[in-house]
Amino acid sequence: MNGYDEKRHLDEDAFGAKGSIVSAFDAFPKSKPQYVTRTTAGGKWTVFVALVSFILFWSEASRWWRGSESHTFAVEKGVSHALDINLDIVVKMKCQDIHINVQDAAGDRILAASRLHRDPTVWQHWVDNKGIHKLGRDAQGKVVTGEGYMQGQGHDEGFGEEHVHDIVSLGRRKAKWARTPRLWGATPDSCRVFGSLELNKVQGDFHITAKGHGYMEFGQHLDHSAFNFSHIISELSFGPFLPSLVNPLDQTVNIASANFHKFQYFISVVPTVYSSSGKSIVTNQYAVTEQSQEVTERIIPGIFVKYDIEPILLNIEEERDSFLVFIIKVVNVISGALVAGHWGYRISDWCQEVWGKRRRRAGGPSEGMLGGKGHERDD
């Protein structure tokens, strides 16, 4: 009788649907806490699914932040007649001993020395700076093959490893030339040449030679023993001066092994437009090939930069999904991870149950089971 009363007083809220008619269509039924059992296996699976979900979320967020880049080539529209060249170079010769000129395919000869700044400096103030490297090699002297990235030093397409939005944001900063280090009583043995030049947008040749060599001119004829065209290029770019962008020849050092040494850089300039989030900057990339060798006294030594303008325009545009699309993708990815984790837990739990039944069967019949000794009938 007592058992019957206990059955009558069971909590019927745990069985069946109560409430409004709408609650009968609930696709997410709940159980009361007293009917839920927490297990160690379930906790392990929860931690595993949470870790996988976090990794997938981070991967999706990183992909969304980077966006996707599209590269398209087109014929440059319009006609532009001018091109700026930005130069910051240290030559291991005194300022009064060098001659700087530009001569282009149009036949114009520009006395670059009158438009550029020249500051006496000391070579040792520059060669110990971090990041200085020989063209084609990194700061440790290893050959740069272009395969993959190098941490903190790799250059890809002339502008390092920055994404387009980084390049656009850096390129919009105010341009400013760095100051020349003070001499502090030291005797200057080098010359820093820096500034921007407006040139004709045609093929040309920018060169630094010794006074009295390279052109028919009156004045001092520099002694050959004073020739030393070792140089450090801190900046060499075309177009607007954007010092935050890294170019192939930036932070390059080349040492002359003799007084008569000729350095040649062959540059192919490609006009480039970077676009991201409705903002864009117009600049130029370039590829460079170097040739340097000792020459005889019949050949003019110096530093020669031969540049050519490609008749194409490279558009690099960064595209990013809207924030709503990003949220939908995150929900899909995490939901898939949760569903997969749930099924993984169910399958593993089923496998453990089957394995446990097989082990019990292998152990023989239990005495407490029906038909065992404990339930034999007395005749």
mmCIF file of C-alpha atoms in Angstrom:
data_model
loop_
_atom_site.group_PDB
_atom_site.id
_atom_site.type_symbol
_atom_site.label_atom_id
_atom_site.label_comp_id
_atom_site.label_asym_id
_atom_site.label_seq_id
_atom_site.Cartn_x
_atom_site.Cartn_y
_atom_site.Cartn_z
ATOM 1 C CA MET A 1 0.000 0.000 0.000
ATOM 2 C CA ASN A 2 2.883 2.287 0.837
ATOM 3 C CA GLY A 3 4.442 1.654 -2.592
ATOM 4 C CA TYR A 4 1.175 2.607 -4.236
ATOM 5 C CA ASP A 5 1.051 5.883 -2.326
ATOM 6 C CA GLU A 6 4.613 6.688 -3.318
ATOM 7 C CA LYS A 7 3.765 6.153 -7.014
ATOM 8 C CA ARG A 8 0.767 8.427 -6.620
ATOM 9 C CA HIS A 9 2.955 11.190 -5.219
ATOM 10 C CA LEU A 10 5.694 11.083 -7.961
ATOM 11 C CA ASP A 11 6.657 14.411 -9.466
ATOM 12 C CA GLU A 12 4.675 14.349 -12.686
ATOM 13 C CA ASP A 13 6.349 17.594 -13.920
ATOM 14 C CA ALA A 14 9.230 15.437 -15.098
ATOM 15 C CA PHE A 15 6.976 13.592 -17.530
ATOM 16 C CA GLY A 16 5.134 14.961 -20.507
ATOM 17 C CA ALA A 17 4.718 18.520 -21.752
ATOM 18 C CA LYS A 18 3.066 21.078 -19.533
ATOM 19 C CA GLY A 19 1.999 24.593 -20.285
ATOM 20 C CA SER A 20 0.718 26.138 -23.477
ATOM 21 C CA ILE A 21 0.139 24.350 -26.744
ATOM 22 C CA VAL A 22 3.225 26.000 -28.200
ATOM 23 C CA SER A 23 5.441 24.260 -25.653
ATOM 24 C CA ALA A 24 4.380 20.907 -27.119
ATOM 25 C CA PHE A 25 6.321 21.795 -30.257
ATOM 26 C CA ASP A 26 9.543 22.575 -28.353
ATOM 27 C CA ALA A 27 12.440 21.135 -30.389
ATOM 28 C CA PHE A 28 14.847 21.702 -27.506
ATOM 29 C CA PRO A 29 13.476 19.660 -24.588
ATOM 30 C CA LYS A 30 15.096 20.176 -21.198
ATOM 31 C CA SER A 31 15.692 17.881 -18.287
ATOM 32 C CA LYS A 32 15.749 18.846 -14.644
ATOM 33 C CA PRO A 33 19.200 18.935 -13.015
ATOM 34 C CA GLN A 34 18.364 15.966 -10.741
ATOM 35 C CA TYR A 35 17.887 13.784 -13.824
ATOM 36 C CA VAL A 36 21.183 14.764 -15.456
ATOM 37 C CA THR A 37 24.383 12.838 -14.736
ATOM 38 C CA ARG A 38 27.787 14.451 -15.300
ATOM 39 C CA THR A 39 30.574 12.041 -16.257
ATOM 40 C CA THR A 40 34.336 12.292 -16.656
ATOM 41 C CA ALA A 41 34.123 11.233 -20.305
ATOM 42 C CA GLY A 42 31.573 13.962 -21.001
ATOM 43 C CA GLY A 43 33.843 16.551 -19.374
ATOM 44 C CA LYS A 44 36.789 15.486 -21.515
ATOM 45 C CA TRP A 45 34.723 15.706 -24.676
ATOM 46 C CA THR A 46 33.461 19.154 -23.643
ATOM 47 C CA VAL A 47 36.984 20.469 -23.170
ATOM 48 C CA PHE A 48 38.059 18.946 -26.491
ATOM 49 C CA VAL A 49 35.114 20.463 -28.388
ATOM 50 C CA ALA A 50 35.700 23.862 -26.744
ATOM 51 C CA LEU A 51 39.361 23.795 -27.787
ATOM 52 C CA VAL A 52 38.514 22.827 -31.372
ATOM 53 C CA SER A 53 35.824 25.530 -31.513
ATOM 54 C CA PHE A 54 38.276 28.168 -30.313
ATOM 55 C CA ILE A 55 40.872 27.133 -32.925
ATOM 56 C CA LEU A 56 38.275 27.246 -35.696
ATOM 57 C CA PHE A 57 36.996 30.627 -34.498
ATOM 58 C CA TRP A 58 40.518 32.058 -34.395
ATOM 59 C CA SER A 59 41.260 30.726 -37.864
ATOM 60 C CA GLU A 60 38.059 32.212 -39.273
ATOM 61 C CA ALA A 61 38.667 35.550 -37.533
ATOM 62 C CA SER A 62 42.239 35.717 -38.865
ATOM 63 C CA ARG A 63 41.078 34.913 -42.381
ATOM 64 C CA TRP A 64 38.392 37.601 -42.144
ATOM 65 C CA TRP A 65 40.855 40.187 -40.810
ATOM 66 C CA ARG A 66 43.398 39.494 -43.558
ATOM 67 C CA GLY A 67 40.762 39.495 -46.265
ATOM 68 C CA SER A 68 41.477 38.307 -49.773
ATOM 69 C CA GLU A 69 43.780 40.076 -52.198
ATOM 70 C CA SER A 70 43.149 40.336 -55.916
ATOM 71 C CA HIS A 71 45.872 41.334 -58.376
ATOM 72 C CA THR A 72 44.864 42.716 -61.737
ATOM 73 C CA PHE A 73 46.929 44.255 -64.516
ATOM 74 C CA ALA A 74 45.725 46.976 -66.833
ATOM 75 C CA VAL A 75 47.109 49.554 -69.204
ATOM 76 C CA GLU A 76 47.762 52.728 -67.258
ATOM 77 C CA LYS A 77 45.032 55.241 -67.978
ATOM 78 C CA GLY A 78 45.864 58.854 -68.620
ATOM 79 C CA VAL A 79 49.200 60.436 -69.347
ATOM 80 C CA SER A 80 51.484 61.519 -66.548
ATOM 81 C CA HIS A 81 54.657 63.395 -67.357
ATOM 82 C CA ALA A 82 56.408 63.474 -63.985
ATOM 83 C CA LEU A 83 57.833 60.844 -61.672
ATOM 84 C CA ASP A 84 59.445 61.445 -58.290
ATOM 85 C CA ILE A 85 62.507 59.533 -57.192
ATOM 86 C CA ASN A 86 63.250 59.412 -53.464
ATOM 87 C CA LEU A 87 66.847 58.791 -52.484
ATOM 88 C CA ASP A 88 68.728 58.423 -49.222
ATOM 89 C CA ILE A 89 72.243 57.103 -49.784
ATOM 90 C CA VAL A 90 75.570 57.342 -47.957
ATOM 91 C CA VAL A 91 78.703 57.284 -50.151
ATOM 92 C CA LYS A 92 82.128 56.786 -48.580
ATOM 93 C CA MET A 93 83.523 59.918 -50.176
ATOM 94 C CA LYS A 94 83.497 63.571 -49.188
ATOM 95 C CA CYS A 95 80.553 65.641 -50.419
ATOM 96 C CA GLN A 96 82.740 68.000 -52.443
ATOM 97 C CA ASP A 97 84.291 65.038 -54.278
ATOM 98 C CA ILE A 98 81.149 63.503 -55.774
ATOM 99 C CA HIS A 99 79.016 64.504 -58.746
ATOM 100 C CA ILE A 100 75.284 63.634 -58.944
ATOM 101 C CA ASN A 101 73.337 63.756 -62.205
ATOM 102 C CA VAL A 102 70.285 62.347 -63.960
ATOM 103 C CA GLN A 103 69.974 61.908 -67.698
ATOM 104 C CA ASP A 104 66.796 60.515 -69.252
ATOM 105 C CA ALA A 105 65.742 59.199 -72.644
ATOM 106 C CA ALA A 106 64.241 62.590 -73.522
ATOM 107 C CA GLY A 107 67.753 64.021 -73.498
ATOM 108 C CA ASP A 108 67.225 66.139 -70.395
ATOM 109 C CA ARG A 109 70.117 66.364 -68.004
ATOM 110 C CA ILE A 110 69.243 67.269 -64.430
ATOM 111 C CA LEU A 111 71.844 68.519 -61.982
ATOM 112 C CA ALA A 112 70.532 66.484 -59.082
ATOM 113 C CA ALA A 113 73.117 67.852 -56.669
ATOM 114 C CA SER A 114 71.353 71.221 -56.637
ATOM 115 C CA ARG A 115 68.016 69.624 -55.679
ATOM 116 C CA LEU A 116 69.211 67.064 -53.133
ATOM 117 C CA HIS A 117 70.540 67.573 -49.636
ATOM 118 C CA ARG A 118 74.150 66.644 -48.957
ATOM 119 C CA ASP A 119 75.355 66.241 -45.370
ATOM 120 C CA PRO A 120 78.893 65.285 -44.293
ATOM 121 C CA THR A 121 78.797 62.200 -42.097
ATOM 122 C CA VAL A 122 80.891 59.364 -40.706
ATOM 123 C CA TRP A 123 80.710 55.913 -42.286
ATOM 124 C CA GLN A 124 80.775 54.146 -38.926
ATOM 125 C CA HIS A 125 77.540 55.856 -37.930
ATOM 126 C CA TRP A 126 75.702 53.862 -40.601
ATOM 127 C CA VAL A 127 77.300 50.464 -41.088
ATOM 128 C CA ASP A 128 76.385 49.183 -37.629
ATOM 129 C CA ASN A 129 72.667 49.869 -37.978
ATOM 130 C CA LYS A 130 70.427 46.845 -37.724
ATOM 131 C CA GLY A 131 68.914 45.544 -40.917
ATOM 132 C CA ILE A 132 71.803 46.499 -43.203
ATOM 133 C CA HIS A 133 72.337 43.720 -45.706
ATOM 134 C CA LYS A 134 74.000 43.052 -49.022
ATOM 135 C CA LEU A 135 71.617 42.932 -51.962
ATOM 136 C CA GLY A 136 70.421 39.360 -52.374
ATOM 137 C CA ARG A 137 71.436 38.398 -48.810
ATOM 138 C CA ASP A 138 69.921 38.882 -45.385
ATOM 139 C CA ALA A 139 71.540 40.427 -42.307
ATOM 140 C CA GLN A 140 73.259 37.110 -41.531
ATOM 141 C CA GLY A 141 74.703 36.873 -45.043
ATOM 142 C CA LYS A 142 72.379 34.064 -46.152
ATOM 143 C CA VAL A 143 71.246 34.112 -49.753
ATOM 144 C CA VAL A 144 67.658 35.290 -50.217
ATOM 145 C CA THR A 145 66.010 32.829 -52.589
ATOM 146 C CA GLY A 146 62.531 34.316 -52.447
ATOM 147 C CA GLU A 147 61.016 30.990 -51.361
ATOM 148 C CA GLY A 148 58.741 31.620 -48.400
ATOM 149 C CA TYR A 149 59.032 34.348 -45.798
ATOM 150 C CA MET A 150 61.861 35.180 -43.451
ATOM 151 C CA GLN A 151 60.834 36.278 -39.982
ATOM 152 C CA GLY A 152 61.211 40.013 -39.700
ATOM 153 C CA GLN A 153 63.401 40.361 -42.791
ATOM 154 C CA GLY A 154 61.639 38.872 -45.775
ATOM 155 C CA HIS A 155 60.598 41.112 -48.640
ATOM 156 C CA ASP A 156 57.741 40.087 -50.879
ATOM 157 C CA GLU A 157 56.950 42.111 -53.977
ATOM 158 C CA GLY A 158 58.958 45.013 -52.610
ATOM 159 C CA PHE A 159 56.853 45.753 -49.550
ATOM 160 C CA GLY A 160 57.630 43.109 -46.979
ATOM 161 C CA GLU A 161 54.941 40.944 -45.412
ATOM 162 C CA GLU A 162 52.339 43.620 -44.646
ATOM 163 C CA HIS A 163 48.804 43.108 -45.792
ATOM 164 C CA VAL A 164 47.139 45.647 -48.042
ATOM 165 C CA HIS A 165 45.316 47.412 -45.201
ATOM 166 C CA ASP A 166 48.643 47.745 -43.355
ATOM 167 C CA ILE A 167 50.308 49.216 -46.445
ATOM 168 C CA VAL A 168 47.455 51.680 -46.968
ATOM 169 C CA SER A 169 47.491 52.810 -43.337
ATOM 170 C CA LEU A 170 51.289 53.128 -43.268
ATOM 171 C CA GLY A 171 51.336 54.939 -46.591
ATOM 172 C CA ARG A 172 48.998 57.650 -45.330
ATOM 173 C CA ARG A 173 51.439 58.765 -42.634
ATOM 174 C CA LYS A 174 53.222 62.068 -43.034
ATOM 175 C CA ALA A 175 56.532 61.702 -44.874
ATOM 176 C CA LYS A 176 59.608 63.010 -43.100
ATOM 177 C CA TRP A 177 63.304 62.509 -43.721
ATOM 178 C CA ALA A 178 65.401 61.329 -40.786
ATOM 179 C CA ARG A 179 68.106 63.609 -39.437
ATOM 180 C CA THR A 180 71.764 62.994 -40.144
ATOM 181 C CA PRO A 181 73.649 61.815 -37.030
ATOM 182 C CA ARG A 182 75.790 64.484 -35.418
ATOM 183 C CA LEU A 183 79.528 64.340 -35.974
ATOM 184 C CA TRP A 184 80.454 65.066 -32.324
ATOM 185 C CA GLY A 185 83.907 66.273 -33.344
ATOM 186 C CA ALA A 186 84.630 63.362 -35.689
ATOM 187 C CA THR A 187 86.189 64.013 -39.091
ATOM 188 C CA PRO A 188 83.613 63.310 -41.841
ATOM 189 C CA ASP A 189 84.721 60.704 -44.354
ATOM 190 C CA SER A 190 81.388 60.126 -46.133
ATOM 191 C CA CYS A 191 78.497 62.023 -47.639
ATOM 192 C CA ARG A 192 74.816 61.474 -47.106
ATOM 193 C CA VAL A 193 72.717 62.391 -50.149
ATOM 194 C CA PHE A 194 68.963 62.495 -49.602
ATOM 195 C CA GLY A 195 65.804 64.111 -50.900
ATOM 196 C CA SER A 196 63.258 63.834 -53.711
ATOM 197 C CA LEU A 197 63.643 64.649 -57.391
ATOM 198 C CA GLU A 198 60.916 65.287 -59.937
ATOM 199 C CA LEU A 199 61.912 63.622 -63.195
ATOM 200 C CA ASN A 200 60.390 62.968 -66.582
ATOM 201 C CA LYS A 201 58.396 59.764 -66.591
ATOM 202 C CA VAL A 202 60.641 58.091 -69.136
ATOM 203 C CA GLN A 203 63.597 55.747 -69.061
ATOM 204 C CA GLY A 204 66.582 57.340 -67.390
ATOM 205 C CA ASP A 205 69.920 56.972 -65.646
ATOM 206 C CA PHE A 206 70.705 58.307 -62.191
ATOM 207 C CA HIS A 207 74.402 58.211 -61.357
ATOM 208 C CA ILE A 208 76.952 59.297 -58.794
ATOM 209 C CA THR A 209 80.493 59.764 -60.061
ATOM 210 C CA ALA A 210 83.677 61.504 -58.921
ATOM 211 C CA LYS A 211 84.313 65.189 -59.561
ATOM 212 C CA GLY A 212 85.935 65.714 -62.955
ATOM 213 C CA HIS A 213 84.976 62.233 -64.200
ATOM 214 C CA GLY A 214 82.041 61.295 -66.382
ATOM 215 C CA TYR A 215 81.344 64.690 -67.951
ATOM 216 C CA MET A 216 83.333 67.249 -69.841
ATOM 217 C CA GLU A 217 83.537 69.959 -67.210
ATOM 218 C CA PHE A 218 85.972 72.485 -65.909
ATOM 219 C CA GLY A 219 87.297 72.406 -62.370
ATOM 220 C CA GLN A 220 89.011 69.987 -60.062
ATOM 221 C CA HIS A 221 90.049 66.591 -61.335
ATOM 222 C CA LEU A 222 89.835 64.301 -58.318
ATOM 223 C CA ASP A 223 92.809 62.071 -57.640
ATOM 224 C CA HIS A 224 92.088 58.396 -58.282
ATOM 225 C CA SER A 225 93.270 57.387 -54.820
ATOM 226 C CA ALA A 226 90.275 59.235 -53.337
ATOM 227 C CA PHE A 227 87.765 57.028 -55.181
ATOM 228 C CA ASN A 228 85.660 54.886 -52.881
ATOM 229 C CA PHE A 229 82.144 54.187 -54.081
ATOM 230 C CA SER A 230 81.148 51.968 -51.159
ATOM 231 C CA HIS A 231 77.604 52.969 -50.310
ATOM 232 C CA ILE A 232 74.595 52.331 -48.123
ATOM 233 C CA ILE A 233 71.106 52.784 -49.586
ATOM 234 C CA SER A 234 68.556 53.582 -46.898
ATOM 235 C CA GLU A 235 65.807 54.621 -49.312
ATOM 236 C CA LEU A 236 65.309 54.294 -53.033
ATOM 237 C CA SER A 237 61.729 54.539 -54.231
ATOM 238 C CA PHE A 238 59.680 56.000 -57.053
ATOM 239 C CA GLY A 239 56.541 58.078 -56.747
ATOM 240 C CA PRO A 240 55.264 59.697 -53.524
ATOM 241 C CA PHE A 241 57.714 59.517 -50.634
ATOM 242 C CA LEU A 242 56.348 56.781 -48.347
ATOM 243 C CA PRO A 243 59.188 55.973 -45.928
ATOM 244 C CA SER A 244 57.176 53.334 -44.048
ATOM 245 C CA LEU A 245 57.084 51.055 -47.113
ATOM 246 C CA VAL A 246 60.019 48.734 -47.673
ATOM 247 C CA ASN A 247 61.549 48.565 -51.154
ATOM 248 C CA PRO A 248 64.016 45.994 -52.531
ATOM 249 C CA LEU A 249 67.048 48.303 -52.297
ATOM 250 C CA ASP A 250 66.239 49.773 -48.898
ATOM 251 C CA GLN A 251 68.846 49.010 -46.214
ATOM 252 C CA THR A 252 71.386 47.705 -48.734
ATOM 253 C CA VAL A 253 75.173 48.045 -48.420
ATOM 254 C CA ASN A 254 77.750 47.446 -51.150
ATOM 255 C CA ILE A 255 81.475 47.691 -50.580
ATOM 256 C CA ALA A 256 83.911 48.695 -53.321
ATOM 257 C CA SER A 257 86.899 46.368 -53.496
ATOM 258 C CA ALA A 258 89.018 48.855 -55.477
ATOM 259 C CA ASN A 259 89.185 52.557 -56.336
ATOM 260 C CA PHE A 260 87.867 51.862 -59.826
ATOM 261 C CA HIS A 261 84.659 50.033 -59.058
ATOM 262 C CA LYS A 262 81.403 50.320 -60.961
ATOM 263 C CA PHE A 263 78.023 49.541 -59.381
ATOM 264 C CA GLN A 264 75.036 49.167 -61.681
ATOM 265 C CA TYR A 265 71.392 48.711 -60.662
ATOM 266 C CA PHE A 266 68.870 47.896 -63.392
ATOM 267 C CA ILE A 267 65.374 48.757 -62.174
ATOM 268 C CA SER A 268 62.005 48.000 -63.743
ATOM 269 C CA VAL A 269 59.318 50.255 -62.246
ATOM 270 C CA VAL A 270 55.649 49.168 -62.168
ATOM 271 C CA PRO A 271 52.976 51.731 -61.167
ATOM 272 C CA THR A 272 50.867 50.201 -58.386
ATOM 273 C CA VAL A 273 47.605 51.077 -56.657
ATOM 274 C CA TYR A 274 46.769 49.581 -53.249
ATOM 275 C CA SER A 275 43.091 49.666 -52.239
ATOM 276 C CA SER A 276 41.425 48.636 -48.987
ATOM 277 C CA SER A 277 38.134 49.615 -47.325
ATOM 278 C CA GLY A 278 37.510 52.410 -49.793
ATOM 279 C CA LYS A 279 40.953 53.935 -49.271
ATOM 280 C CA SER A 280 43.851 53.705 -51.711
ATOM 281 C CA ILE A 281 47.397 54.880 -52.286
ATOM 282 C CA VAL A 282 49.223 55.259 -55.578
ATOM 283 C CA THR A 283 52.858 54.223 -55.551
ATOM 284 C CA ASN A 284 55.373 52.187 -57.541
ATOM 285 C CA GLN A 285 56.975 48.813 -57.077
ATOM 286 C CA TYR A 286 60.130 47.755 -58.809
ATOM 287 C CA ALA A 287 62.327 44.779 -59.514
ATOM 288 C CA VAL A 288 66.085 45.228 -59.475
ATOM 289 C CA THR A 289 69.147 43.446 -60.822
ATOM 290 C CA GLU A 290 72.637 44.354 -59.655
ATOM 291 C CA GLN A 291 76.003 44.180 -61.400
ATOM 292 C CA SER A 292 79.186 45.306 -59.697
ATOM 293 C CA GLN A 293 82.769 44.819 -60.770
ATOM 294 C CA GLU A 294 86.215 46.339 -60.795
ATOM 295 C CA VAL A 295 86.926 48.290 -63.968
ATOM 296 C CA THR A 296 89.946 49.663 -65.722
ATOM 297 C CA GLU A 297 90.939 53.323 -65.747
ATOM 298 C CA ARG A 298 89.349 53.657 -69.199
ATOM 299 C CA ILE A 299 85.881 53.071 -67.739
ATOM 300 C CA ILE A 300 84.144 55.586 -65.491
ATOM 301 C CA PRO A 301 83.637 54.224 -61.956
ATOM 302 C CA GLY A 302 80.644 55.152 -59.840
ATOM 303 C CA ILE A 303 77.094 54.224 -58.879
ATOM 304 C CA PHE A 304 74.646 53.947 -61.784
ATOM 305 C CA VAL A 305 70.908 53.395 -61.391
ATOM 306 C CA LYS A 306 69.215 52.690 -64.713
ATOM 307 C CA TYR A 307 65.423 52.713 -64.460
ATOM 308 C CA ASP A 308 62.654 51.960 -66.928
ATOM 309 C CA ILE A 309 58.897 52.547 -66.536
ATOM 310 C CA GLU A 310 56.602 49.665 -67.446
ATOM 311 C CA PRO A 311 53.477 50.656 -69.454
ATOM 312 C CA ILE A 312 51.140 48.684 -67.183
ATOM 313 C CA LEU A 313 49.311 49.370 -63.946
ATOM 314 C CA LEU A 314 49.060 46.839 -61.132
ATOM 315 C CA ASN A 315 45.928 47.045 -58.986
ATOM 316 C CA ILE A 316 46.100 45.247 -55.646
ATOM 317 C CA GLU A 317 42.742 45.291 -53.896
ATOM 318 C CA GLU A 318 41.869 43.802 -50.548
ATOM 319 C CA GLU A 319 38.327 42.513 -50.130
ATOM 320 C CA ARG A 320 36.748 41.550 -46.822
ATOM 321 C CA ASP A 321 33.342 40.049 -46.030
ATOM 322 C CA SER A 322 30.883 42.158 -44.068
ATOM 323 C CA PHE A 323 30.679 41.663 -40.315
ATOM 324 C CA LEU A 324 27.272 39.949 -40.654
ATOM 325 C CA VAL A 325 28.707 37.406 -43.108
ATOM 326 C CA PHE A 326 31.623 36.855 -40.735
ATOM 327 C CA ILE A 327 29.238 36.155 -37.827
ATOM 328 C CA ILE A 328 27.219 33.704 -39.948
ATOM 329 C CA LYS A 329 30.393 31.827 -40.910
ATOM 330 C CA VAL A 330 31.524 31.672 -37.278
ATOM 331 C CA VAL A 331 28.121 30.326 -36.184
ATOM 332 C CA ASN A 332 28.221 27.683 -38.925
ATOM 333 C CA VAL A 333 31.737 26.591 -38.059
ATOM 334 C CA ILE A 334 31.157 26.392 -34.295
ATOM 335 C CA SER A 335 27.762 24.699 -34.750
ATOM 336 C CA GLY A 336 29.390 22.054 -36.916
ATOM 337 C CA ALA A 337 32.050 21.496 -34.268
ATOM 338 C CA LEU A 338 29.391 21.128 -31.535
ATOM 339 C CA VAL A 339 27.314 18.676 -33.576
ATOM 340 C CA ALA A 340 30.389 16.636 -34.474
ATOM 341 C CA GLY A 341 31.468 16.630 -30.838
ATOM 342 C CA HIS A 342 28.017 15.483 -29.708
ATOM 343 C CA TRP A 343 28.005 12.584 -32.151
ATOM 344 C CA GLY A 344 31.554 11.732 -31.218
ATOM 345 C CA TYR A 345 30.591 11.514 -27.572
ATOM 346 C CA ARG A 346 27.500 9.397 -28.336
ATOM 347 C CA ILE A 347 29.500 6.974 -30.472
ATOM 348 C CA SER A 348 32.288 6.667 -27.901
ATOM 349 C CA ASP A 349 29.730 6.124 -25.123
ATOM 350 C CA TRP A 350 28.003 3.422 -27.204
ATOM 351 C CA CYS A 351 31.337 1.710 -27.878
ATOM 352 C CA GLN A 352 32.147 1.665 -24.167
ATOM 353 C CA GLU A 353 28.733 0.186 -23.383
ATOM 354 C CA VAL A 354 29.109 -2.563 -25.994
ATOM 355 C CA TRP A 355 32.626 -3.334 -24.800
ATOM 356 C CA GLY A 356 31.397 -3.546 -21.183
ATOM 357 C CA LYS A 357 28.600 -6.001 -22.112
ATOM 358 C CA ARG A 358 31.070 -8.248 -23.931
ATOM 359 C CA ARG A 359 33.382 -8.296 -20.926
ATOM 360 C CA ARG A 360 30.503 -9.230 -18.599
ATOM 361 C CA ARG A 361 29.391 -12.034 -20.918
ATOM 362 C CA ALA A 362 32.934 -13.362 -21.085
ATOM 363 C CA GLY A 363 32.960 -13.535 -17.265
ATOM 364 C CA GLY A 364 30.037 -16.105 -17.122
ATOM 365 C CA PRO A 365 26.477 -15.934 -15.674
ATOM 366 C CA SER A 366 25.979 -14.178 -12.380
ATOM 367 C CA GLU A 367 24.294 -15.947 -9.438
ATOM 368 C CA GLY A 368 21.897 -13.078 -8.988
ATOM 369 C CA MET A 369 20.334 -13.510 -12.404
ATOM 370 C CA LEU A 370 17.042 -15.271 -13.042
ATOM 371 C CA GLY A 371 17.649 -18.981 -13.453
ATOM 372 C CA GLY A 372 20.650 -18.853 -11.160
ATOM 373 C CA LYS A 373 21.058 -20.608 -7.852
ATOM 374 C CA GLY A 374 19.436 -17.859 -5.922
ATOM 375 C CA HIS A 375 16.103 -18.347 -7.733
ATOM 376 C CA GLU A 376 15.728 -22.122 -7.849
ATOM 377 C CA ARG A 377 12.178 -23.306 -7.055
ATOM 378 C CA ASP A 378 11.537 -25.727 -4.214
ATOM 379 C CA ASP A 379 9.477 -28.688 -5.271
#
